[in-house]
Short mmCIF file of C-alpha atoms in Angstrom, two decimals:
data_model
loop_
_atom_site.label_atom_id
_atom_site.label_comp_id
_atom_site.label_asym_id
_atom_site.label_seq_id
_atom_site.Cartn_x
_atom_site.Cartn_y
_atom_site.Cartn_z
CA UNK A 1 -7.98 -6.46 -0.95
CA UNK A 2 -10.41 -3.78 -1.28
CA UNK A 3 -9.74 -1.05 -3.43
CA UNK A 4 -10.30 2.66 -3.19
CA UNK A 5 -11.75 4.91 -5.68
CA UNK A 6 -12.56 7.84 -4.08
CA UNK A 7 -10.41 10.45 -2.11
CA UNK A 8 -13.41 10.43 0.81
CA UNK A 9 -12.81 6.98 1.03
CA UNK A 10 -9.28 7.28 0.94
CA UNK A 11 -9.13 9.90 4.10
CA UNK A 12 -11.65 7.77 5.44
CA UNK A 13 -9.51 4.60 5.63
CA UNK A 14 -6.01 6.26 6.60
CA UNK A 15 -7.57 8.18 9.54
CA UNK A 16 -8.56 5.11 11.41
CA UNK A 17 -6.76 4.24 14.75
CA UNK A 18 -5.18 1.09 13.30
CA UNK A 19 -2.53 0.19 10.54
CA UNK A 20 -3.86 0.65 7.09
CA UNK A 21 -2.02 -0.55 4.29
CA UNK A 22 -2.06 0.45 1.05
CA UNK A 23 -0.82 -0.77 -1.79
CA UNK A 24 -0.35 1.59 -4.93
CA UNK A 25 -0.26 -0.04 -8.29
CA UNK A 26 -1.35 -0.11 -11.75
CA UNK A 27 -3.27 -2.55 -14.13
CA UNK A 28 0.19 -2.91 -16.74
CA UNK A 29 2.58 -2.66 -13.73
CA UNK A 30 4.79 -6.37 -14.06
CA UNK A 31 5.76 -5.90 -11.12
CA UNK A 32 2.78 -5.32 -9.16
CA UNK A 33 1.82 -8.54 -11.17
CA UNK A 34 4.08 -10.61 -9.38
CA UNK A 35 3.70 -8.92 -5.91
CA UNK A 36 -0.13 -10.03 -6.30
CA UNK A 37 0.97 -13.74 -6.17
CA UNK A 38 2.50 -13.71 -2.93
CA UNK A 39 0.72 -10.91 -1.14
CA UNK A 40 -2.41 -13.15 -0.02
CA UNK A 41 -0.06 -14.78 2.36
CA UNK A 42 1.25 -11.27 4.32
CA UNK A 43 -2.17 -10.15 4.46
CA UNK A 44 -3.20 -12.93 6.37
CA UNK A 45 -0.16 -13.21 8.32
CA UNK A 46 -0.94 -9.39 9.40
CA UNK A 47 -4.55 -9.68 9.63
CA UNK A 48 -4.36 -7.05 12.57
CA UNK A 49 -4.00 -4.32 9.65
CA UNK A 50 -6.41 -2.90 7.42
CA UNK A 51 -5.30 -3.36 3.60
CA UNK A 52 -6.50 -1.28 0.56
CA UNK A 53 -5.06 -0.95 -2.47
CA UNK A 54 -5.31 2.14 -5.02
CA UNK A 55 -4.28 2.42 -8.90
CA UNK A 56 -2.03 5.24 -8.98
CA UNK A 57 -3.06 6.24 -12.05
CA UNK A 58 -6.71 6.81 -11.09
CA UNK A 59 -5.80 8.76 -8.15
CA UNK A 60 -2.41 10.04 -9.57
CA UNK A 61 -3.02 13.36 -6.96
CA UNK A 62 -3.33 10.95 -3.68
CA UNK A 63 -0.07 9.46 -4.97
CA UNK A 64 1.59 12.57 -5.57
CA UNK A 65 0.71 13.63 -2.57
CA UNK A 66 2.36 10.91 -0.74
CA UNK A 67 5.46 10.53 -2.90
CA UNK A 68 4.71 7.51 -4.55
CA UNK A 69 7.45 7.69 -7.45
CA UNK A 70 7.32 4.25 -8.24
CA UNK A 71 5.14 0.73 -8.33
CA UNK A 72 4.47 -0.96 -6.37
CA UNK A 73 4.87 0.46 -3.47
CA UNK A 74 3.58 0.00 0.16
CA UNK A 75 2.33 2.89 2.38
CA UNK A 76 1.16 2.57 6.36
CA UNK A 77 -0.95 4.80 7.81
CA UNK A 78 -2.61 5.50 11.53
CA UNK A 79 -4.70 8.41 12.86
CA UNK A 80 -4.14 9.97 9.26
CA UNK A 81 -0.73 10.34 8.98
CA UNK A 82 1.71 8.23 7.08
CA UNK A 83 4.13 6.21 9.53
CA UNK A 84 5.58 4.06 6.95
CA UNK A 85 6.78 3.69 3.17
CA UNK A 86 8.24 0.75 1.38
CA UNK A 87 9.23 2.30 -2.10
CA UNK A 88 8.99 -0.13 -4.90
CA UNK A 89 12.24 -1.21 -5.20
CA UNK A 90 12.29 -2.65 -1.64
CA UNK A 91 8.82 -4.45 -2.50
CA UNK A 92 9.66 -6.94 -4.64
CA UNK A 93 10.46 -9.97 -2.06
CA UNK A 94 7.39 -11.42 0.78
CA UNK A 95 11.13 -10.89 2.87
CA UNK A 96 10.75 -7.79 1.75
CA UNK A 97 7.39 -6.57 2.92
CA UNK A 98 7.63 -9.33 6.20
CA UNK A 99 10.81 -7.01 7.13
CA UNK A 100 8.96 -3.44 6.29
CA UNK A 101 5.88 -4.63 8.35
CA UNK A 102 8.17 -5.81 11.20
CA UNK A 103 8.92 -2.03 11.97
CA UNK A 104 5.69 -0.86 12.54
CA UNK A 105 4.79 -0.54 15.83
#
């Protein structure tokens, strides 16, 4: 997953005219920990989305800005805006994230 460090990049990414994923984390997060070991799978199952993922401690205003109030925690965005959030308390399954991903359309 290829992560962003930059706001451009960020605004570059979400504004595309596809599903973009990202996933907001941090390096001491346990959680985000275990998500890592069974996210590979999703990603290629729903290899028709873009995903990113940013440290939301790095870019603490980009996840202010999209109410990211806990880790990890799933965002979807097309044409710019955001279209879907799985907070982190809802991302701690692959049933989990299968089920959040099954809504976007």
């Amino acid at each position: 997953m290829e992560k962003i460090t930059t706001e451009k990049q960020y605004h570059n990414q979400i504004g595309k005219d596809e599903f973009t994923i990202l996933k907001f984390y941090t390096n001491w997060c346990p959680d985000c920990k275990n998500l890592d070991r069974f996210i590979g799978d999703i990603v290629i199952e729903n290899s028709d989305k873009e995903w990113l993922e940013i440290d939301a401690e790095q870019l603490q205003h980009i996840a202010e800005e999209n109410d990211v109030r806990g880790i990890p925690s799933l965002l979807a965005f097309k044409n710019g805006q955001k279209v879907g959030h799985l907070h982190s308390k809802f991302a701690k399954t692959p049933d989990q994230i299968r089920e959040f991903l099954s809504t976007l359309s």
